[in-house]
mmCIF file of N, CA and C in Angstrom:
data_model
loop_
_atom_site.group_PDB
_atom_site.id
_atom_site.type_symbol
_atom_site.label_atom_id
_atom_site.label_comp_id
_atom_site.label_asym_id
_atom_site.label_seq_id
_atom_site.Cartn_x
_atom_site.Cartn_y
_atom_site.Cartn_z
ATOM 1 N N UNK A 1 -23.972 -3.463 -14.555
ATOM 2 C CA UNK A 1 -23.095 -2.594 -13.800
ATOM 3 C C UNK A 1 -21.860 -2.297 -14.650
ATOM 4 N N UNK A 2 -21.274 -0.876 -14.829
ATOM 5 C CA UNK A 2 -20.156 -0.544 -16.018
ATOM 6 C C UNK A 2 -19.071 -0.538 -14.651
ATOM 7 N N UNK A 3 -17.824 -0.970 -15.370
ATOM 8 C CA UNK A 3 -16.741 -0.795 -14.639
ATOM 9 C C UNK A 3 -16.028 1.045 -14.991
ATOM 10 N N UNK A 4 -15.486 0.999 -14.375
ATOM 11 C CA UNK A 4 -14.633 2.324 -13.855
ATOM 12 C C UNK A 4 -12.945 2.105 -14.853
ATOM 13 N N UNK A 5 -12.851 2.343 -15.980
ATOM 14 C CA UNK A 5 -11.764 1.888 -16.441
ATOM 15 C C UNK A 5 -10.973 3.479 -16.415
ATOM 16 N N UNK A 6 -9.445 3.718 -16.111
ATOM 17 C CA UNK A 6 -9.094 4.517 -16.037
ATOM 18 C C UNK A 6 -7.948 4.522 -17.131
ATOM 19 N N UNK A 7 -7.701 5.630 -17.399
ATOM 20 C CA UNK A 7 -6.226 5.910 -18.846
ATOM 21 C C UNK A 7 -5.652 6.674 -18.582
ATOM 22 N N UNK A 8 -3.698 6.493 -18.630
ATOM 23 C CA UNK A 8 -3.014 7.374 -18.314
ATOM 24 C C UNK A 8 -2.488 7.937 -19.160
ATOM 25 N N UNK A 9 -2.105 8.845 -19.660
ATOM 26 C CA UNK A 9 -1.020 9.926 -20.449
ATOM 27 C C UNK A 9 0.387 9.451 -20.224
ATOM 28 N N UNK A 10 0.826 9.707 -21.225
ATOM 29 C CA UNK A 10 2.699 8.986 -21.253
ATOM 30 C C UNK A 10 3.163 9.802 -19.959
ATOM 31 N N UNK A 11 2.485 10.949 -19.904
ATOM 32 C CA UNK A 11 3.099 11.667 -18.754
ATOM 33 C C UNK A 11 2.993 11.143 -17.121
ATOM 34 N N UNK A 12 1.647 10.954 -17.562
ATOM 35 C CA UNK A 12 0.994 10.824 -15.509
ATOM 36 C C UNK A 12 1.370 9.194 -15.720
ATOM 37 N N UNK A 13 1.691 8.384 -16.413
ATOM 38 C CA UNK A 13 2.478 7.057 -16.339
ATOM 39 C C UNK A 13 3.511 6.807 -15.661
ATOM 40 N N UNK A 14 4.899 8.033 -16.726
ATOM 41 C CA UNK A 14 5.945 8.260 -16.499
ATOM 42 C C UNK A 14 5.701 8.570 -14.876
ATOM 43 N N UNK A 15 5.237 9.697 -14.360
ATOM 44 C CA UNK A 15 5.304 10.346 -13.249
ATOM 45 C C UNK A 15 4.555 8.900 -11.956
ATOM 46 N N UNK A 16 3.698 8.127 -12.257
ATOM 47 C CA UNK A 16 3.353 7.484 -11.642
ATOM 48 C C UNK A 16 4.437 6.151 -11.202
ATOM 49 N N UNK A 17 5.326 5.546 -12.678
ATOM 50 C CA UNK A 17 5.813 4.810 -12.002
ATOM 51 C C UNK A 17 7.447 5.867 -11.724
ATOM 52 N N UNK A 18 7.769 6.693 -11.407
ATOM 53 C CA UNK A 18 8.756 7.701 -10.932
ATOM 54 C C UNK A 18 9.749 7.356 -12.249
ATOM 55 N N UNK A 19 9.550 7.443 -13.499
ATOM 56 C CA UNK A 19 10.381 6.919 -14.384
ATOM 57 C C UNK A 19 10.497 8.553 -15.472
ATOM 58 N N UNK A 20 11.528 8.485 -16.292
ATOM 59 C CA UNK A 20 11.761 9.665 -17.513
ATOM 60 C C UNK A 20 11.199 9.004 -18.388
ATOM 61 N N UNK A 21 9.953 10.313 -18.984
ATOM 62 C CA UNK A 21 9.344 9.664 -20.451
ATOM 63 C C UNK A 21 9.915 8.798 -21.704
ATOM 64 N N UNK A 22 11.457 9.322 -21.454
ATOM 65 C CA UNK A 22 12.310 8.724 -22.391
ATOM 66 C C UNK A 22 12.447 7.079 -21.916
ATOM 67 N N UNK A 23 11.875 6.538 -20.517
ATOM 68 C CA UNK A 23 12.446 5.126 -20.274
ATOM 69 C C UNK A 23 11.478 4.503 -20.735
ATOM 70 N N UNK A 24 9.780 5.535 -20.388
ATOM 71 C CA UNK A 24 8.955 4.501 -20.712
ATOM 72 C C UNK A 24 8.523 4.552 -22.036
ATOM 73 N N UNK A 25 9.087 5.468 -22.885
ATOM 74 C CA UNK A 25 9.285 4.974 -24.516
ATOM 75 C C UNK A 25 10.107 3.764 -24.626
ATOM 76 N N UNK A 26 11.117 3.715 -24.179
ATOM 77 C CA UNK A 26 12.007 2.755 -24.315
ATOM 78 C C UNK A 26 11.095 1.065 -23.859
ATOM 79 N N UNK A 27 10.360 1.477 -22.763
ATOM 80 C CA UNK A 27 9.389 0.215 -22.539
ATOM 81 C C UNK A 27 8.382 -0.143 -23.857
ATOM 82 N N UNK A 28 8.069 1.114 -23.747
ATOM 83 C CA UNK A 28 7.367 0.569 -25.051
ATOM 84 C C UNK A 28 7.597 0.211 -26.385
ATOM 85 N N UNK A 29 8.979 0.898 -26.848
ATOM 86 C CA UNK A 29 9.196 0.211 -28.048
ATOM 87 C C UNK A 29 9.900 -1.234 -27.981
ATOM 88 N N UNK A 30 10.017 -1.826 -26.726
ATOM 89 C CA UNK A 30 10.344 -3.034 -26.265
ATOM 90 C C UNK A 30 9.614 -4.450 -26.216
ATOM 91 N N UNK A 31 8.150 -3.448 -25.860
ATOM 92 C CA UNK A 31 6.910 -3.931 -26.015
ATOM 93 C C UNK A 31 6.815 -4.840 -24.877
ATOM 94 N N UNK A 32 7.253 -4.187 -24.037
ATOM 95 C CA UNK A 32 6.989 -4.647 -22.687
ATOM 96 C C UNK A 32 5.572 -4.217 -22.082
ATOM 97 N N UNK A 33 5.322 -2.989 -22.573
ATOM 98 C CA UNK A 33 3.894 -2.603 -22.448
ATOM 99 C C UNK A 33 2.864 -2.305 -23.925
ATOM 100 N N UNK A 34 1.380 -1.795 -24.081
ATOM 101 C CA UNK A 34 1.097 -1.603 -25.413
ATOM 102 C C UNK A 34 0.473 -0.709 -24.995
ATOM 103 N N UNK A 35 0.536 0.990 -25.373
ATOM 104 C CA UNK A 35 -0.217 1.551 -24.869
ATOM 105 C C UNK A 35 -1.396 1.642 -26.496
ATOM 106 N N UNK A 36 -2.739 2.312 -26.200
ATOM 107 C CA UNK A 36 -3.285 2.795 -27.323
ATOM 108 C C UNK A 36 -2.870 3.980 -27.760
ATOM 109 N N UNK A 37 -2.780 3.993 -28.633
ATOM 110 C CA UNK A 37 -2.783 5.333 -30.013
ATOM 111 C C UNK A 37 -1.486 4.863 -30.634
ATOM 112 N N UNK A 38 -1.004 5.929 -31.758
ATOM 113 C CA UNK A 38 0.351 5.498 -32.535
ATOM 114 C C UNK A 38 1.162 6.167 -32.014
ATOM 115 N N UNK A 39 1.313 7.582 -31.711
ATOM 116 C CA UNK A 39 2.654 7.874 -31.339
ATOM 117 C C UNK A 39 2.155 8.331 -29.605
ATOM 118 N N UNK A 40 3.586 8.181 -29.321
ATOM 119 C CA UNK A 40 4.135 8.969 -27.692
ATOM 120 C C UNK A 40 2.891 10.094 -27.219
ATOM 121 N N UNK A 41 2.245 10.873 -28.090
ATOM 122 C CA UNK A 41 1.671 11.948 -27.419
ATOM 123 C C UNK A 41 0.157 11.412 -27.660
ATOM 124 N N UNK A 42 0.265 10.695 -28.152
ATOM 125 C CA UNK A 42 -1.952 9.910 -28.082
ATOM 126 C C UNK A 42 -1.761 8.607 -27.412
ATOM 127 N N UNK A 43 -0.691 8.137 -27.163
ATOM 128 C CA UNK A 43 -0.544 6.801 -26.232
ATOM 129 C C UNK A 43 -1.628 7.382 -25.026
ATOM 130 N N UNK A 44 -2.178 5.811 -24.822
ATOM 131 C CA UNK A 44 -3.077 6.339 -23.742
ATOM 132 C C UNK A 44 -2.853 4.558 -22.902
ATOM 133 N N UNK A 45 -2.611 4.610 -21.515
ATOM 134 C CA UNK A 45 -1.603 3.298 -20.973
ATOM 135 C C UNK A 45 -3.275 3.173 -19.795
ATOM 136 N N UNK A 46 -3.682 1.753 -19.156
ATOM 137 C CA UNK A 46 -4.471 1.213 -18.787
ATOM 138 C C UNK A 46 -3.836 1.232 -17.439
ATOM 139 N N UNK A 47 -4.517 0.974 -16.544
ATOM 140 C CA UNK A 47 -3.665 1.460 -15.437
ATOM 141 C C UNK A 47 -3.113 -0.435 -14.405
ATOM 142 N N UNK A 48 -3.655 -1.060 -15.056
ATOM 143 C CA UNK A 48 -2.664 -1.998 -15.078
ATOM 144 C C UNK A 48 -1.377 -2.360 -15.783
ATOM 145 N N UNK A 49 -0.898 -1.402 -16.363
ATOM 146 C CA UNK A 49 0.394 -1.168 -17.499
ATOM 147 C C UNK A 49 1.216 -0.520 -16.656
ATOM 148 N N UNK A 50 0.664 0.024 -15.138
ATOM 149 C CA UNK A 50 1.617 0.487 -14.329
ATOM 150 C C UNK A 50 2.534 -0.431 -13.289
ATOM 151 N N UNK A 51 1.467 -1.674 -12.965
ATOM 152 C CA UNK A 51 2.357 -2.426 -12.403
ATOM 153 C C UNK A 51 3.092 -3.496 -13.320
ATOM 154 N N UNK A 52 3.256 -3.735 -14.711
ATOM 155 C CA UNK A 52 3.691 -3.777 -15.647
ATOM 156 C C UNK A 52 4.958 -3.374 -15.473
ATOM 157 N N UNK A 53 5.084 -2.180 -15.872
ATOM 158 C CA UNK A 53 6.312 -1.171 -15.989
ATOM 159 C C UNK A 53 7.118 -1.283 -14.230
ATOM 160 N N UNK A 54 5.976 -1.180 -13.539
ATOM 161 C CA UNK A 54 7.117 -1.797 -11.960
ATOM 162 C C UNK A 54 7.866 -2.667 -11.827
ATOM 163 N N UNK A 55 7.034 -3.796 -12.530
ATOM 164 C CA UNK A 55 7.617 -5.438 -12.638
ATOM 165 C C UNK A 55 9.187 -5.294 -13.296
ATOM 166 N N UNK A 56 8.862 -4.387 -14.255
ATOM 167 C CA UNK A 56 10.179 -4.657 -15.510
ATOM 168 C C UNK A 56 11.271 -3.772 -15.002
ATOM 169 N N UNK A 57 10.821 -2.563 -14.258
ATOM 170 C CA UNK A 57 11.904 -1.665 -13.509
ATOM 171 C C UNK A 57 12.497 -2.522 -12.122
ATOM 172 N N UNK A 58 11.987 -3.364 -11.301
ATOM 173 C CA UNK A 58 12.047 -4.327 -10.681
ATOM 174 C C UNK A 58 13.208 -5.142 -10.990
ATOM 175 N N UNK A 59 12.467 -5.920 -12.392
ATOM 176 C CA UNK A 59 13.669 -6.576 -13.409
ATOM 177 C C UNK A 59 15.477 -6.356 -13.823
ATOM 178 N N UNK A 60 15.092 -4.695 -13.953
ATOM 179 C CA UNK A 60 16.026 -4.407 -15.384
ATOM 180 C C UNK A 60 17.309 -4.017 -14.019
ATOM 181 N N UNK A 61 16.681 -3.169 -12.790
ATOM 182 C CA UNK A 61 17.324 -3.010 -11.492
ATOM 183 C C UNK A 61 18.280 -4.066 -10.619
ATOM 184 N N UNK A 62 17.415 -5.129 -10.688
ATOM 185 C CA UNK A 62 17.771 -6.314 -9.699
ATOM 186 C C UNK A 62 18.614 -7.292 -10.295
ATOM 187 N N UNK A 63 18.453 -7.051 -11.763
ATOM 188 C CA UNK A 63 19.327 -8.072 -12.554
ATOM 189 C C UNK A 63 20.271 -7.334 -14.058
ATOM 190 N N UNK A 64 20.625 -5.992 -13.389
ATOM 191 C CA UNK A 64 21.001 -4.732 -14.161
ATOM 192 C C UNK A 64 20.978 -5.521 -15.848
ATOM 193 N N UNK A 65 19.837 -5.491 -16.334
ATOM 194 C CA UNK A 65 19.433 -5.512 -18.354
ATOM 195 C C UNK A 65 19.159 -4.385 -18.712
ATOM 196 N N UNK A 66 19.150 -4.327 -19.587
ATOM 197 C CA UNK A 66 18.697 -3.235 -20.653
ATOM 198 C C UNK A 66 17.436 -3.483 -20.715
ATOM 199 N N UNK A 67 16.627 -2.888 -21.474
ATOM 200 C CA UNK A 67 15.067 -2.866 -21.496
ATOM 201 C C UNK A 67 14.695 -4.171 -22.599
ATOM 202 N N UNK A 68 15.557 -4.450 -24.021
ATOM 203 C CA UNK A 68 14.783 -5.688 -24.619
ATOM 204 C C UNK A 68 15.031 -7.047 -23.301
ATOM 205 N N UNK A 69 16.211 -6.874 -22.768
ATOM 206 C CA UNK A 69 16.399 -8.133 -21.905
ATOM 207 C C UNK A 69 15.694 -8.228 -21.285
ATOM 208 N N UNK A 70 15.121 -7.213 -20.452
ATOM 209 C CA UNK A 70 13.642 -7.282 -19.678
ATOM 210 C C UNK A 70 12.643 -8.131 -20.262
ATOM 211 N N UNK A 71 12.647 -7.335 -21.577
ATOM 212 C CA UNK A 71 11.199 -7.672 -22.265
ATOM 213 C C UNK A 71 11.073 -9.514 -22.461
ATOM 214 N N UNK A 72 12.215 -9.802 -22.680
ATOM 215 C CA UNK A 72 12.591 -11.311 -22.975
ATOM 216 C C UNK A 72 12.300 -11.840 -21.589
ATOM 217 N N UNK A 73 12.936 -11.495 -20.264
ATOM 218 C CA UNK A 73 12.723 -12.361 -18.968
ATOM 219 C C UNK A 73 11.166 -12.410 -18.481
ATOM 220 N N UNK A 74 10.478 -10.979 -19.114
ATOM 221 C CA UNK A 74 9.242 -10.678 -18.626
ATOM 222 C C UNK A 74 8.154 -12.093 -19.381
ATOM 223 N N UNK A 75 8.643 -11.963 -20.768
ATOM 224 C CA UNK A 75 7.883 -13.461 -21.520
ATOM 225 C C UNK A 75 8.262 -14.315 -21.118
ATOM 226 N N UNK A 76 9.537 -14.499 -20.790
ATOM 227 C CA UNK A 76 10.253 -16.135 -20.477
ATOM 228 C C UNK A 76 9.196 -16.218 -18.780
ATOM 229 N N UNK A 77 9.154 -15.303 -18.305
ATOM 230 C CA UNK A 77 8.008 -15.550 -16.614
ATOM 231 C C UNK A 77 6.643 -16.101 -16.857
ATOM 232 N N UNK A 78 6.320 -15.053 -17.656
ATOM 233 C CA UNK A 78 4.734 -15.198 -18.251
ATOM 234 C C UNK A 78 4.434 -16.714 -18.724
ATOM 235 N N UNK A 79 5.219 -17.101 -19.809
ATOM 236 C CA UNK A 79 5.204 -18.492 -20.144
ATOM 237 C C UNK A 79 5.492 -19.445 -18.905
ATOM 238 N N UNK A 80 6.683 -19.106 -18.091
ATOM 239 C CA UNK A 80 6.544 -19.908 -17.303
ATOM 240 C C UNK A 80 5.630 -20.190 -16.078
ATOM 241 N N UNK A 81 4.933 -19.110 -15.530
ATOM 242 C CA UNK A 81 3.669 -19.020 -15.017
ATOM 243 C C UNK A 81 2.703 -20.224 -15.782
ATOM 244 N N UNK A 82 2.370 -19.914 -17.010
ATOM 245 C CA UNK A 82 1.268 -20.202 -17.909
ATOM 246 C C UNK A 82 1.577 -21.835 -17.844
ATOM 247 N N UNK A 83 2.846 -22.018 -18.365
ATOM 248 C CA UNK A 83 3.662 -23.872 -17.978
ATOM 249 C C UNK A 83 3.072 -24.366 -16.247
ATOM 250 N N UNK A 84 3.256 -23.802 -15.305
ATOM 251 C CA UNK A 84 3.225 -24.317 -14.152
ATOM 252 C C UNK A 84 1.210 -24.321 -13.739
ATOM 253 N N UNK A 85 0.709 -23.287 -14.376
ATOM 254 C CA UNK A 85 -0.617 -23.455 -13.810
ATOM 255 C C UNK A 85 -1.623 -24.743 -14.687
ATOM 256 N N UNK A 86 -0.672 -25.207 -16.257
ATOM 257 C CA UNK A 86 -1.120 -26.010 -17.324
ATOM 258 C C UNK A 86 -1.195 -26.943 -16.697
ATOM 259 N N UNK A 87 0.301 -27.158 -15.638
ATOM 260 C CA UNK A 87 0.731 -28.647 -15.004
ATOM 261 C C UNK A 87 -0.378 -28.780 -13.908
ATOM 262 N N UNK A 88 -0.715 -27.645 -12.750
ATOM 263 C CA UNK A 88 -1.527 -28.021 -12.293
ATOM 264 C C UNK A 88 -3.163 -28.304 -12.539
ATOM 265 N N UNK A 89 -3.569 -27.551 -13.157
ATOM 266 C CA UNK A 89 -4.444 -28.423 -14.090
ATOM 267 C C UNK A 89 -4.658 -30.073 -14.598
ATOM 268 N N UNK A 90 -3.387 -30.130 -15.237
ATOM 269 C CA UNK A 90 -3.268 -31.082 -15.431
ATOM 270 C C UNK A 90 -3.453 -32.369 -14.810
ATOM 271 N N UNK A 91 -2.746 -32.544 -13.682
ATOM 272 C CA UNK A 91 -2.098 -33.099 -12.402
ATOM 273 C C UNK A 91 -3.487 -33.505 -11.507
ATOM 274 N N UNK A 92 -4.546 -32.328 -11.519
ATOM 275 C CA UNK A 92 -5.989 -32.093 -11.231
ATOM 276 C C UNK A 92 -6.761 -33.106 -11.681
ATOM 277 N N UNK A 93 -6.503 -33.390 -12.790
ATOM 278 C CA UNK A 93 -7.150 -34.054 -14.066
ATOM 279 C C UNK A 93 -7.070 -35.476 -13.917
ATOM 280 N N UNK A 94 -5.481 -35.607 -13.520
ATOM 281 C CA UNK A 94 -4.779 -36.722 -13.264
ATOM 282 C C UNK A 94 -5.218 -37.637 -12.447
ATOM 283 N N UNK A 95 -5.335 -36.616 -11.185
ATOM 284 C CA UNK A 95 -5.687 -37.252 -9.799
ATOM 285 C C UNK A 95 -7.221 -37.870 -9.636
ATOM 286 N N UNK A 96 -7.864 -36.978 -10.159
ATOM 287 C CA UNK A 96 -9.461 -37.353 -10.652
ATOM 288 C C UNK A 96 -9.954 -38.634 -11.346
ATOM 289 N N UNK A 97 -9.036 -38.803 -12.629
ATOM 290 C CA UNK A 97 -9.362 -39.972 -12.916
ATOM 291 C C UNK A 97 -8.697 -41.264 -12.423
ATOM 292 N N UNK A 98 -7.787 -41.051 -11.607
ATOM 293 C CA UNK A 98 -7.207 -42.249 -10.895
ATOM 294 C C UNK A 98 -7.397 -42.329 -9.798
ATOM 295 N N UNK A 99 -8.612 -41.303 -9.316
ATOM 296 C CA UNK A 99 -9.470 -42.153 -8.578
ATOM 297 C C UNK A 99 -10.889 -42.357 -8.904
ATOM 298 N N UNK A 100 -11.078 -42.197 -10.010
ATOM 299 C CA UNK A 100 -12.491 -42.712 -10.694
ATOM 300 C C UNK A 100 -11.790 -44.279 -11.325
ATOM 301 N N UNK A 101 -10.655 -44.307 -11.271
ATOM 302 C CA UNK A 101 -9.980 -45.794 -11.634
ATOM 303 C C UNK A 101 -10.406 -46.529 -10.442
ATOM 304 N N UNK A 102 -9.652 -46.181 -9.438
ATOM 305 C CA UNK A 102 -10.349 -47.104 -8.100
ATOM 306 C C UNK A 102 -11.178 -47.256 -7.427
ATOM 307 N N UNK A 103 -12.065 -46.709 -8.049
ATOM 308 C CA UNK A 103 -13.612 -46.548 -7.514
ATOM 309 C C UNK A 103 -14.339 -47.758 -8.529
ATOM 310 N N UNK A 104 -13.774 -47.620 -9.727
ATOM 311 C CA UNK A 104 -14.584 -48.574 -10.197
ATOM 312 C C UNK A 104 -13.674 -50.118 -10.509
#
């Protein structure tokens, strides 16, 4: 079964998340997002790059940054996501063998 993958234009991006082409250049040379191609007019953005760009307009709004500061809080989340799901894992791991401790 093929999935349905869809691609947006810098334009229908811009227009989708209600932003000026000029911001979501600015996202991207931030590298808050990666679209494909090299420049602005063959960029072609995945349409999960839209709630991406929400997240960081979200961001840059609620905690008035500039766009690299975004880009920095957006990794500093990501990592910390990635830290908290390691721990539970972990913790998983933990609990398992201490009770394969008292079992035997």
């Amino acid at each position: 079964m093929s999935e349905t993958r869809y691609i947006l234009t810098l334009t229908e991006i811009s227009e989708s998340a209600h932003l000026s082409v000029e911001s979501v250049i600015a996202i991207v040379e931030c590298g808050i997002v990666e679209p494909l191609g090299d420049k602005p007019e063959q960029w072609r953005f995945e349409t999960d790059m839209v709630c991406l760009i929400h997240r960081a307009c979200r961001l840059q709004s609620d905690l008035e940054l500039d766009w690299p500061a975004v880009a920095l809080a957006m990794e500093l989340i990501d990592n910390l996501q990635g830290l908290r799901e390691e721990n539970q894992r972990l913790r998983r791991q933990l609990t398992a063998l201490t009770e394969l401790d008292w079992q035997n």
